[in-house]
Amino acid sequence: MEDQLFAVIDVETTGGGINGNRLTEICIVLLRGSVIVDKFTSLIDPEEEIPRYITALTGIDNAMLENAPKFHEVAKKVEELTRDAIFVAHNVNFDYNVLRNEFRELGFDYTRKKLCTVRLSRKLIPGLFSYSLGRLCDSINIPIVNRHRAEGDTDATVILFQRLLSLDDNFKVINSFLHARSRQATLPPHIEAEQINELPASPGIYLFKDRQHKVIYAGKAIDIKKRVVSHFYDRMSKEYQLGQETFHIDHETTGNELIALLLEAECIRKYYPKFNRAQKRPGPVYQLVSYTNQRGILQLAMEKTNKNREAVGIFYSRALVQEKLEYLCREFNLCPKYCSLQSNVEECSHYRIVSCEGICSGKEEVEAYNKKVRKAIASLTEESSTFVIREKGRSFKEEAFVLVKEGQYQGFGFIDAETQISKLEDYEVYLKRQTATYHTNKILSNYLRKQGAPKMIFFDNESETPPDRPVARAERNAAVLPRHGTLSLFN
């Protein structure tokens, strides 16, 4: 390492994460071992306006950059100066990726080995309150002149790196960080590799937390370790910022994807993490409603809404509610015209449904037809069953379950595989109660549509005891559940 070239670099930018972030200033100090051998610094014209908050932070304004070179004018110098060097920076992924994006705009693939002085400092100078450049330098008496300018920050980083080199006997730590299979180069600055190594390669949820242990992101995974690491390889600005603010990672194994999804939804509801977007607000639902028209005919219709209204059924896609209406037409001999499956026709002529008994042509009495519609509506209420979904547990000695009672999601739990269950209250002893929401209902609806009855045990709501042959009842429902896509998870 005494003859190794290191390029210690700091860049100032127009702000805004990594993607679309343009250089305004760069400083490179070239070291051979710990000895400075060259230095280059320059303002850069980003070819766009400098935001006011960037000017307030760095002092660099538009007037200063009027005569500055554009990046393509200094790119050759930067490439040559760093060609045989290891790229070193404080929070290296930021500086490295901004510079690499500038080269990419020129059609050049810029690739260097890299070292992060934040991560090296956490390893070689442990126990400090903060590893930001300013506070770290204050803690170990390194002067910083002209803070938040490329040359001032680079000069401080050089002194820091020289001190780190002196603390690393035989360069053992640095070599481990440079190892091709090491995660150190890709991990965010505040996460130790040990935290990642301890994560399980099994289904569950993970929580990214900030310095104060506040949850800033909740996710689910079939393989927790693999999914967490994938965040740090993603170069999107959002993922980069998430990594910068993450100090701690917690996890909980579930044994299966269904409970992981449900637990993720509960964590998002409970913690409202700043980096979760998809599940923060309920989406629109498709309601199945009934009303009596001017002829006194009881009609069924679908409507898309974000509000809770009186409805005979709620679905999470237009396709599902349409499937339900088609099923009801076939099962109860209803008319497609009066089930919103056809419009602007005198008499129904649906290409798939031919079971109408003539209400639209006057051949069927209104009261007889309405009686069939009421039976169809009643069948939806009957679907508000009490049942348990059985899934894989966290080990081969364990079984997981999800409880739905009278159509309402109650929560999940884990039981020993040898435990005998004879009635509903036996499950409730092991139940971890959860809040039913739009998102949990949608998760269960999608699961039932895809998985159906084979993993379900039904209970009679009146007696709260399973039928003599729970599988037989499940078989009777199997013809209904997958096609309908919902189990009256409506309330």
Short mmCIF file of C-alpha atoms in Angstrom, two decimals:
data_model
loop_
_atom_site.label_atom_id
_atom_site.label_comp_id
_atom_site.label_asym_id
_atom_site.label_seq_id
_atom_site.Cartn_x
_atom_site.Cartn_y
_atom_site.Cartn_z
CA MET A 1 0.00 0.00 0.00
CA GLU A 2 2.99 2.35 0.34
CA ASP A 3 3.06 2.69 -3.47
CA GLN A 4 -0.70 2.57 -4.01
CA LEU A 5 -2.27 5.64 -5.60
CA PHE A 6 -5.31 7.13 -3.83
CA ALA A 7 -7.43 9.90 -5.33
CA VAL A 8 -9.15 11.73 -2.48
CA ILE A 9 -12.09 13.55 -4.02
CA ASP A 10 -14.90 15.89 -3.05
CA VAL A 11 -17.53 17.38 -5.34
CA GLU A 12 -20.10 20.13 -4.94
CA THR A 13 -23.32 19.83 -6.93
CA THR A 14 -26.60 21.46 -7.83
CA GLY A 15 -28.37 19.27 -5.26
CA GLY A 16 -31.25 16.82 -5.63
CA GLY A 17 -29.88 13.36 -4.90
CA ILE A 18 -27.81 11.52 -7.52
CA ASN A 19 -29.81 11.35 -10.73
CA GLY A 20 -29.88 14.71 -12.49
CA ASN A 21 -27.39 16.16 -10.01
CA ARG A 22 -24.75 18.22 -11.85
CA LEU A 23 -21.24 19.15 -10.74
CA THR A 24 -20.44 22.72 -9.73
CA GLU A 25 -16.97 22.10 -8.28
CA ILE A 26 -14.43 19.27 -7.97
CA CYS A 27 -11.20 18.80 -6.05
CA ILE A 28 -8.83 15.81 -6.40
CA VAL A 29 -5.78 15.24 -4.22
CA LEU A 30 -3.58 12.38 -5.43
CA LEU A 31 -1.64 10.43 -2.82
CA ARG A 32 0.99 7.74 -3.24
CA GLY A 33 0.59 5.84 -0.04
CA SER A 34 0.12 8.67 2.46
CA VAL A 35 2.20 11.26 0.56
CA ILE A 36 0.51 13.97 -1.55
CA VAL A 37 1.85 13.96 -5.11
CA ASP A 38 -0.66 16.07 -7.08
CA LYS A 39 -3.75 18.24 -6.72
CA PHE A 40 -6.46 19.50 -9.06
CA THR A 41 -9.38 21.77 -8.27
CA SER A 42 -11.87 23.57 -10.51
CA LEU A 43 -15.29 25.12 -10.60
CA ILE A 44 -17.58 23.44 -13.15
CA ASP A 45 -20.34 25.04 -15.20
CA PRO A 46 -23.36 22.71 -14.64
CA GLU A 47 -25.24 24.31 -17.56
CA GLU A 48 -28.24 24.94 -15.33
CA GLU A 49 -29.30 27.36 -12.59
CA ILE A 50 -27.94 26.93 -9.06
CA PRO A 51 -30.75 26.60 -6.47
CA ARG A 52 -30.72 29.25 -3.76
CA TYR A 53 -30.35 26.74 -0.94
CA ILE A 54 -27.19 25.37 -2.61
CA THR A 55 -25.75 28.87 -2.85
CA ALA A 56 -26.57 29.40 0.83
CA LEU A 57 -24.76 26.18 1.73
CA THR A 58 -21.68 26.41 -0.50
CA GLY A 59 -21.43 30.05 -1.47
CA ILE A 60 -21.32 29.02 -5.15
CA ASP A 61 -23.70 31.11 -7.26
CA ASN A 62 -24.48 31.47 -10.95
CA ALA A 63 -22.17 34.46 -11.40
CA MET A 64 -19.16 32.48 -10.11
CA LEU A 65 -19.72 29.82 -12.78
CA GLU A 66 -20.19 32.06 -15.81
CA ASN A 67 -16.61 31.52 -17.04
CA ALA A 68 -16.03 28.09 -15.45
CA PRO A 69 -15.25 25.14 -17.75
CA LYS A 70 -17.97 22.62 -18.56
CA PHE A 71 -17.38 19.08 -17.40
CA HIS A 72 -16.40 17.79 -20.82
CA GLU A 73 -13.51 20.29 -20.77
CA VAL A 74 -12.00 18.81 -17.60
CA ALA A 75 -13.13 15.18 -18.03
CA LYS A 76 -9.86 14.05 -19.59
CA LYS A 77 -7.86 15.57 -16.72
CA VAL A 78 -10.11 13.87 -14.13
CA GLU A 79 -9.90 10.51 -15.89
CA GLU A 80 -6.13 10.60 -16.26
CA LEU A 81 -5.52 11.77 -12.70
CA THR A 82 -7.63 8.96 -11.20
CA ARG A 83 -6.87 6.22 -13.77
CA ASP A 84 -4.63 4.03 -11.59
CA ALA A 85 -5.94 5.29 -8.25
CA ILE A 86 -8.46 4.07 -5.69
CA PHE A 87 -11.32 6.56 -5.42
CA VAL A 88 -11.52 7.84 -1.82
CA ALA A 89 -14.22 10.15 -0.45
CA HIS A 90 -16.20 10.85 2.67
CA ASN A 91 -19.49 9.06 1.91
CA VAL A 92 -17.93 7.79 -1.30
CA ASN A 93 -21.07 6.52 -3.03
CA PHE A 94 -22.37 10.07 -3.45
CA ASP A 95 -19.24 11.60 -5.00
CA TYR A 96 -18.47 8.48 -7.04
CA ASN A 97 -21.93 8.14 -8.54
CA VAL A 98 -22.30 11.84 -9.34
CA LEU A 99 -18.96 11.78 -11.15
CA ARG A 100 -19.78 8.51 -12.90
CA ASN A 101 -23.08 9.98 -14.13
CA GLU A 102 -21.21 12.98 -15.57
CA PHE A 103 -18.94 10.62 -17.52
CA ARG A 104 -21.95 8.56 -18.61
CA GLU A 105 -23.47 11.69 -20.15
CA LEU A 106 -20.34 11.87 -22.30
CA GLY A 107 -20.68 8.21 -23.29
CA PHE A 108 -17.79 7.06 -21.11
CA ASP A 109 -17.93 4.22 -18.58
CA TYR A 110 -16.09 5.47 -15.49
CA THR A 111 -15.20 2.65 -13.07
CA ARG A 112 -12.82 2.76 -10.12
CA LYS A 113 -12.23 0.84 -6.92
CA LYS A 114 -13.47 2.96 -4.04
CA LEU A 115 -13.06 3.51 -0.31
CA CYS A 116 -15.37 5.37 2.04
CA THR A 117 -13.74 7.33 4.86
CA VAL A 118 -17.03 7.30 6.79
CA ARG A 119 -17.04 3.50 6.87
CA LEU A 120 -13.29 3.30 7.50
CA SER A 121 -13.62 5.77 10.38
CA ARG A 122 -16.45 3.78 11.96
CA LYS A 123 -14.21 0.72 11.84
CA LEU A 124 -10.89 2.25 12.86
CA ILE A 125 -12.14 5.05 15.17
CA PRO A 126 -15.22 3.47 16.78
CA GLY A 127 -17.52 4.99 19.36
CA LEU A 128 -17.88 8.55 18.06
CA PHE A 129 -21.27 10.25 18.26
CA SER A 130 -21.25 11.34 14.60
CA TYR A 131 -19.23 10.49 11.51
CA SER A 132 -20.23 13.47 9.40
CA LEU A 133 -17.10 15.17 8.12
CA GLY A 134 -17.49 18.29 10.25
CA ARG A 135 -18.21 16.56 13.56
CA LEU A 136 -15.68 13.80 12.95
CA CYS A 137 -12.91 16.31 12.28
CA ASP A 138 -13.89 18.27 15.40
CA SER A 139 -13.72 15.06 17.45
CA ILE A 140 -10.18 14.18 16.36
CA ASN A 141 -8.82 17.72 15.94
CA ILE A 142 -8.60 17.98 12.15
CA PRO A 143 -8.97 21.57 10.93
CA ILE A 144 -11.47 22.33 8.15
CA VAL A 145 -11.08 25.58 6.23
CA ASN A 146 -13.78 26.66 3.78
CA ARG A 147 -16.36 24.02 4.74
CA HIS A 148 -18.77 22.83 2.00
CA ARG A 149 -16.37 23.82 -0.75
CA ALA A 150 -14.66 21.04 -2.69
CA GLU A 151 -11.06 22.04 -1.84
CA GLY A 152 -11.70 22.67 1.85
CA ASP A 153 -13.53 19.37 2.36
CA THR A 154 -10.97 17.44 0.31
CA ASP A 155 -8.05 18.84 2.32
CA ALA A 156 -9.75 17.72 5.54
CA THR A 157 -10.55 14.31 4.10
CA VAL A 158 -6.89 13.87 3.07
CA ILE A 159 -5.70 14.45 6.67
CA LEU A 160 -8.42 12.07 7.91
CA PHE A 161 -7.42 9.39 5.38
CA GLN A 162 -3.74 9.74 6.27
CA ARG A 163 -4.64 9.18 9.91
CA LEU A 164 -6.76 6.15 9.01
CA LEU A 165 -3.85 4.69 7.06
CA SER A 166 -1.65 5.03 10.14
CA LEU A 167 -4.24 3.19 12.27
CA ASP A 168 -4.63 0.25 9.90
CA ASP A 169 -1.85 -2.23 10.68
CA ASN A 170 -0.75 -4.02 7.51
CA PHE A 171 -3.72 -2.38 5.75
CA LYS A 172 -5.91 -5.25 6.90
CA VAL A 173 -9.13 -3.19 7.11
CA ILE A 174 -8.57 -1.35 3.84
CA ASN A 175 -7.84 -4.60 2.00
CA SER A 176 -11.01 -6.15 3.40
CA PHE A 177 -13.02 -3.15 2.17
CA LEU A 178 -11.48 -3.50 -1.30
CA HIS A 179 -12.14 -7.25 -1.54
CA ALA A 180 -14.25 -8.03 -4.60
CA ARG A 181 -16.88 -9.86 -2.54
CA SER A 182 -16.97 -7.34 0.27
CA ARG A 183 -20.24 -5.49 0.86
CA GLN A 184 -18.39 -2.59 2.46
CA ALA A 185 -18.13 -0.58 -0.75
CA THR A 186 -21.85 -0.74 -1.50
CA LEU A 187 -23.29 -0.37 1.99
CA PRO A 188 -24.52 3.03 3.21
CA PRO A 189 -22.05 4.85 5.45
CA HIS A 190 -23.80 4.16 8.76
CA ILE A 191 -24.49 0.43 8.31
CA GLU A 192 -21.95 -2.14 9.43
CA ALA A 193 -21.50 -5.30 7.38
CA GLU A 194 -22.22 -7.30 10.53
CA GLN A 195 -25.80 -5.99 10.53
CA ILE A 196 -26.28 -7.38 7.03
CA ASN A 197 -24.54 -10.66 7.77
CA GLU A 198 -26.91 -11.27 10.67
CA LEU A 199 -30.03 -10.94 8.51
CA PRO A 200 -31.81 -14.22 7.69
CA ALA A 201 -32.37 -15.50 4.16
CA SER A 202 -36.02 -16.25 4.90
CA PRO A 203 -39.46 -14.61 4.51
CA GLY A 204 -40.40 -11.70 6.74
CA ILE A 205 -40.27 -7.94 7.14
CA TYR A 206 -37.41 -5.49 7.67
CA LEU A 207 -37.39 -1.99 9.11
CA PHE A 208 -34.89 0.74 8.21
CA LYS A 209 -34.43 3.15 11.12
CA ASP A 210 -32.71 6.51 11.46
CA ARG A 211 -30.25 7.65 14.13
CA GLN A 212 -33.09 8.04 16.70
CA HIS A 213 -34.43 4.54 15.85
CA LYS A 214 -37.45 6.03 14.08
CA VAL A 215 -38.77 3.75 11.33
CA ILE A 216 -38.22 5.42 7.95
CA TYR A 217 -38.98 2.43 5.71
CA ALA A 218 -40.81 -0.89 6.11
CA GLY A 219 -40.53 -3.67 3.56
CA LYS A 220 -41.36 -7.34 3.11
CA ALA A 221 -39.28 -10.02 1.48
CA ILE A 222 -39.18 -13.69 0.66
CA ASP A 223 -35.44 -13.48 1.39
CA ILE A 224 -34.81 -10.67 3.89
CA LYS A 225 -31.04 -10.47 3.46
CA LYS A 226 -31.16 -10.46 -0.34
CA ARG A 227 -33.90 -7.82 -0.44
CA VAL A 228 -32.17 -5.49 2.02
CA VAL A 229 -28.88 -5.63 0.10
CA SER A 230 -30.74 -4.91 -3.16
CA HIS A 231 -31.70 -1.46 -1.82
CA PHE A 232 -28.03 -0.53 -1.61
CA TYR A 233 -27.26 -1.59 -5.19
CA ASP A 234 -30.12 0.54 -6.54
CA ARG A 235 -28.78 3.88 -7.80
CA MET A 236 -32.14 5.69 -7.76
CA SER A 237 -32.04 8.95 -5.79
CA LYS A 238 -34.75 7.72 -3.41
CA GLU A 239 -32.82 4.55 -2.58
CA TYR A 240 -29.62 6.52 -2.14
CA GLN A 241 -31.29 8.94 0.27
CA LEU A 242 -32.83 6.02 2.17
CA GLY A 243 -29.36 4.55 2.60
CA GLN A 244 -27.95 7.86 3.81
CA GLU A 245 -30.54 8.13 6.58
CA THR A 246 -30.43 4.49 7.70
CA PHE A 247 -28.48 3.73 10.88
CA HIS A 248 -30.21 0.56 12.08
CA ILE A 249 -31.99 -2.40 10.46
CA ASP A 250 -34.48 -4.56 12.35
CA HIS A 251 -36.29 -7.59 11.03
CA GLU A 252 -38.95 -10.16 11.91
CA THR A 253 -39.28 -13.54 10.23
CA THR A 254 -42.73 -14.85 9.30
CA GLY A 255 -42.09 -18.14 7.53
CA ASN A 256 -44.30 -17.21 4.57
CA GLU A 257 -45.05 -14.34 2.23
CA LEU A 258 -48.71 -13.84 3.23
CA ILE A 259 -47.95 -12.90 6.84
CA ALA A 260 -44.98 -10.83 5.65
CA LEU A 261 -47.35 -8.80 3.47
CA LEU A 262 -49.86 -8.38 6.30
CA LEU A 263 -47.17 -7.39 8.80
CA GLU A 264 -45.64 -4.92 6.34
CA ALA A 265 -49.06 -3.26 5.93
CA GLU A 266 -49.44 -3.06 9.72
CA CYS A 267 -45.99 -1.48 10.14
CA ILE A 268 -46.73 1.13 7.47
CA ARG A 269 -50.05 1.94 9.17
CA LYS A 270 -48.42 2.12 12.59
CA TYR A 271 -45.19 3.99 11.81
CA TYR A 272 -46.14 5.92 8.64
CA PRO A 273 -42.49 5.75 7.37
CA LYS A 274 -41.31 8.68 5.26
CA PHE A 275 -39.93 6.48 2.45
CA ASN A 276 -43.04 4.31 2.04
CA ARG A 277 -45.54 5.68 -0.44
CA ALA A 278 -47.66 2.90 -1.92
CA GLN A 279 -49.62 1.95 1.22
CA LYS A 280 -49.96 5.29 2.99
CA ARG A 281 -53.41 6.00 1.59
CA PRO A 282 -56.26 3.64 0.72
CA GLY A 283 -56.81 3.25 -2.99
CA PRO A 284 -60.15 3.25 -4.78
CA VAL A 285 -62.43 0.25 -4.47
CA TYR A 286 -65.17 -1.11 -6.70
CA GLN A 287 -68.44 -1.48 -4.87
CA LEU A 288 -71.27 -3.73 -5.88
CA VAL A 289 -74.51 -1.86 -5.10
CA SER A 290 -78.21 -2.61 -5.56
CA TYR A 291 -81.11 -0.27 -6.30
CA THR A 292 -84.67 -0.43 -7.64
CA ASN A 293 -85.27 1.14 -11.05
CA GLN A 294 -88.41 2.88 -12.33
CA ARG A 295 -89.98 -0.44 -13.38
CA GLY A 296 -89.51 -1.78 -9.85
CA ILE A 297 -86.73 -4.13 -10.96
CA LEU A 298 -83.94 -4.71 -8.47
CA GLN A 299 -80.70 -3.95 -10.29
CA LEU A 300 -77.03 -4.61 -9.51
CA ALA A 301 -74.33 -2.14 -10.50
CA MET A 302 -70.65 -1.37 -9.92
CA GLU A 303 -69.19 1.95 -8.87
CA LYS A 304 -65.62 3.10 -8.24
CA THR A 305 -65.17 5.13 -5.06
CA ASN A 306 -62.74 6.16 -2.32
CA LYS A 307 -65.55 6.45 0.24
CA ASN A 308 -67.21 3.90 2.49
CA ARG A 309 -70.81 3.52 1.35
CA GLU A 310 -73.59 1.01 1.74
CA ALA A 311 -72.68 -1.84 -0.58
CA VAL A 312 -73.38 -5.53 -1.02
CA GLY A 313 -69.77 -6.21 -1.92
CA ILE A 314 -66.37 -4.53 -2.20
CA PHE A 315 -63.67 -5.52 -4.69
CA TYR A 316 -60.18 -4.27 -5.47
CA SER A 317 -60.29 -4.23 -9.26
CA ARG A 318 -62.87 -3.73 -12.00
CA ALA A 319 -62.10 -7.19 -13.36
CA LEU A 320 -63.01 -8.85 -10.06
CA VAL A 321 -66.36 -7.13 -9.66
CA GLN A 322 -67.19 -7.92 -13.29
CA GLU A 323 -66.33 -11.59 -12.69
CA LYS A 324 -68.63 -11.55 -9.67
CA LEU A 325 -71.52 -10.06 -11.65
CA GLU A 326 -71.08 -12.62 -14.41
CA TYR A 327 -71.06 -15.42 -11.85
CA LEU A 328 -74.25 -14.14 -10.19
CA CYS A 329 -75.97 -13.91 -13.57
CA ARG A 330 -75.14 -17.52 -14.39
CA GLU A 331 -75.76 -18.90 -10.89
CA PHE A 332 -79.11 -17.15 -10.28
CA ASN A 333 -80.36 -16.71 -13.87
CA LEU A 334 -80.12 -12.93 -13.73
CA CYS A 335 -80.18 -10.53 -16.66
CA PRO A 336 -76.87 -9.00 -17.85
CA LYS A 337 -78.70 -5.80 -18.73
CA TYR A 338 -79.87 -5.33 -15.15
CA CYS A 339 -76.47 -6.31 -13.75
CA SER A 340 -74.56 -3.52 -15.52
CA LEU A 341 -72.91 -5.94 -17.93
CA GLN A 342 -74.73 -4.45 -20.94
CA SER A 343 -76.06 -0.98 -21.61
CA ASN A 344 -78.11 0.80 -24.27
CA VAL A 345 -79.90 -2.39 -25.30
CA GLU A 346 -83.61 -3.21 -25.22
CA GLU A 347 -83.00 -6.88 -24.48
CA CYS A 348 -79.86 -8.57 -23.23
CA SER A 349 -77.59 -10.32 -25.72
CA HIS A 350 -74.43 -11.10 -23.72
CA TYR A 351 -71.95 -13.25 -25.61
CA ARG A 352 -71.22 -15.45 -22.58
CA ILE A 353 -74.34 -15.26 -20.44
CA VAL A 354 -77.49 -16.85 -21.87
CA SER A 355 -79.26 -17.69 -18.62
CA CYS A 356 -81.63 -14.68 -18.51
CA GLU A 357 -85.23 -15.86 -18.15
CA GLY A 358 -86.78 -12.87 -19.89
CA ILE A 359 -87.09 -9.99 -17.43
CA CYS A 360 -85.70 -7.62 -20.08
CA SER A 361 -88.23 -8.77 -22.70
CA GLY A 362 -91.25 -8.84 -20.40
CA LYS A 363 -91.46 -12.64 -20.22
CA GLU A 364 -90.61 -12.82 -16.51
CA GLU A 365 -92.54 -11.29 -13.61
CA VAL A 366 -90.76 -8.48 -11.75
CA GLU A 367 -91.34 -9.98 -8.29
CA ALA A 368 -90.04 -13.39 -9.41
CA TYR A 369 -86.92 -11.76 -10.80
CA ASN A 370 -86.39 -9.60 -7.70
CA LYS A 371 -86.60 -12.72 -5.53
CA LYS A 372 -83.66 -14.18 -7.46
CA VAL A 373 -81.69 -10.95 -7.05
CA ARG A 374 -82.26 -11.00 -3.29
CA LYS A 375 -80.98 -14.58 -3.18
CA ALA A 376 -77.88 -13.49 -5.10
CA ILE A 377 -77.26 -10.66 -2.61
CA ALA A 378 -77.79 -13.07 0.29
CA SER A 379 -75.13 -15.37 -1.18
CA LEU A 380 -72.59 -12.57 -0.85
CA THR A 381 -73.40 -12.22 2.84
CA GLU A 382 -72.94 -15.96 3.29
CA GLU A 383 -69.39 -15.53 2.01
CA SER A 384 -68.59 -13.54 5.17
CA SER A 385 -67.22 -16.72 6.63
CA THR A 386 -65.07 -17.46 9.62
CA PHE A 387 -61.97 -19.33 8.58
CA VAL A 388 -58.28 -19.88 9.17
CA ILE A 389 -55.61 -19.82 6.47
CA ARG A 390 -52.82 -22.24 7.26
CA GLU A 391 -49.33 -21.47 6.02
CA LYS A 392 -45.70 -22.42 6.60
CA GLY A 393 -44.24 -21.47 9.96
CA ARG A 394 -40.82 -20.08 10.80
CA SER A 395 -39.43 -23.59 11.19
CA PHE A 396 -40.45 -27.12 10.27
CA LYS A 397 -41.76 -27.58 13.83
CA GLU A 398 -44.17 -24.69 13.50
CA GLU A 399 -47.31 -23.76 11.57
CA ALA A 400 -48.53 -20.23 10.83
CA PHE A 401 -52.14 -19.16 10.56
CA VAL A 402 -54.23 -16.13 9.62
CA LEU A 403 -57.67 -15.72 11.20
CA VAL A 404 -60.68 -14.14 9.47
CA LYS A 405 -63.85 -13.96 11.58
CA GLU A 406 -67.18 -13.20 9.90
CA GLY A 407 -65.31 -11.66 6.99
CA GLN A 408 -63.06 -9.51 9.20
CA TYR A 409 -59.29 -9.98 9.37
CA GLN A 410 -58.31 -10.58 13.00
CA GLY A 411 -54.56 -11.17 12.84
CA PHE A 412 -52.06 -14.01 12.62
CA GLY A 413 -50.16 -16.37 14.86
CA PHE A 414 -47.82 -19.35 15.11
CA ILE A 415 -48.47 -22.73 16.72
CA ASP A 416 -46.44 -25.85 17.29
CA ALA A 417 -47.03 -28.30 14.46
CA GLU A 418 -47.98 -31.00 16.99
CA THR A 419 -50.62 -28.86 18.73
CA GLN A 420 -54.16 -30.24 18.36
CA ILE A 421 -56.72 -27.62 17.31
CA SER A 422 -60.39 -28.52 17.72
CA LYS A 423 -62.22 -25.20 17.81
CA LEU A 424 -61.85 -21.57 16.89
CA GLU A 425 -60.96 -20.37 20.38
CA ASP A 426 -57.91 -22.66 20.31
CA TYR A 427 -56.47 -20.48 17.53
CA GLU A 428 -57.33 -17.28 19.37
CA VAL A 429 -55.01 -18.25 22.23
CA TYR A 430 -52.04 -17.90 19.84
CA LEU A 431 -53.44 -14.94 17.88
CA LYS A 432 -51.44 -11.73 17.46
CA ARG A 433 -54.27 -9.30 16.85
CA GLN A 434 -53.92 -6.81 14.01
CA THR A 435 -55.98 -3.97 12.57
CA ALA A 436 -58.07 -4.70 9.47
CA THR A 437 -57.51 -2.01 6.83
CA TYR A 438 -58.05 -1.46 3.14
CA HIS A 439 -54.57 -2.87 2.47
CA THR A 440 -54.89 -6.00 4.63
CA ASN A 441 -58.25 -6.76 3.06
CA LYS A 442 -56.81 -6.32 -0.41
CA ILE A 443 -53.88 -8.62 0.45
CA LEU A 444 -56.24 -11.33 1.67
CA SER A 445 -58.58 -10.88 -1.28
CA ASN A 446 -55.71 -11.35 -3.74
CA TYR A 447 -54.40 -14.33 -1.79
CA LEU A 448 -57.78 -16.10 -1.79
CA ARG A 449 -58.25 -15.44 -5.48
CA LYS A 450 -54.87 -17.02 -6.27
CA GLN A 451 -54.64 -19.75 -3.60
CA GLY A 452 -58.29 -20.63 -3.01
CA ALA A 453 -59.59 -23.09 -0.43
CA PRO A 454 -56.89 -25.78 -0.12
CA LYS A 455 -55.09 -23.94 2.69
CA MET A 456 -58.29 -22.90 4.51
CA ILE A 457 -60.26 -24.34 7.42
CA PHE A 458 -63.82 -23.03 7.73
CA PHE A 459 -65.73 -22.63 10.99
CA ASP A 460 -69.47 -22.30 11.52
CA ASN A 461 -70.08 -18.77 12.75
CA GLU A 462 -72.88 -19.90 15.04
CA SER A 463 -71.02 -22.62 16.94
CA GLU A 464 -67.41 -21.53 16.40
CA THR A 465 -66.45 -25.15 15.87
CA PRO A 466 -65.07 -26.64 12.70
CA PRO A 467 -67.36 -28.89 10.63
CA ASP A 468 -66.84 -32.63 10.78
CA ARG A 469 -64.88 -32.49 7.53
CA PRO A 470 -63.37 -29.02 7.14
CA VAL A 471 -61.76 -29.99 3.86
CA ALA A 472 -65.11 -31.04 2.45
CA ARG A 473 -66.57 -27.63 3.18
CA ALA A 474 -63.50 -26.03 1.65
CA GLU A 475 -64.05 -28.13 -1.46
CA ARG A 476 -67.60 -26.84 -1.73
CA ASN A 477 -66.32 -23.28 -1.51
CA ALA A 478 -63.40 -23.85 -3.85
CA ALA A 479 -65.66 -23.41 -6.87
CA VAL A 480 -66.64 -20.00 -5.55
CA LEU A 481 -63.61 -18.39 -3.94
CA PRO A 482 -61.00 -18.38 -6.71
CA ARG A 483 -63.46 -17.10 -9.31
CA HIS A 484 -64.96 -14.38 -7.17
CA GLY A 485 -61.74 -12.99 -5.79
CA THR A 486 -63.21 -11.74 -2.52
CA LEU A 487 -64.52 -13.21 0.68
CA SER A 488 -66.66 -10.32 1.86
CA LEU A 489 -63.77 -8.54 3.55
CA PHE A 490 -66.00 -5.54 3.23
CA ASN A 491 -66.37 -3.72 6.55
#
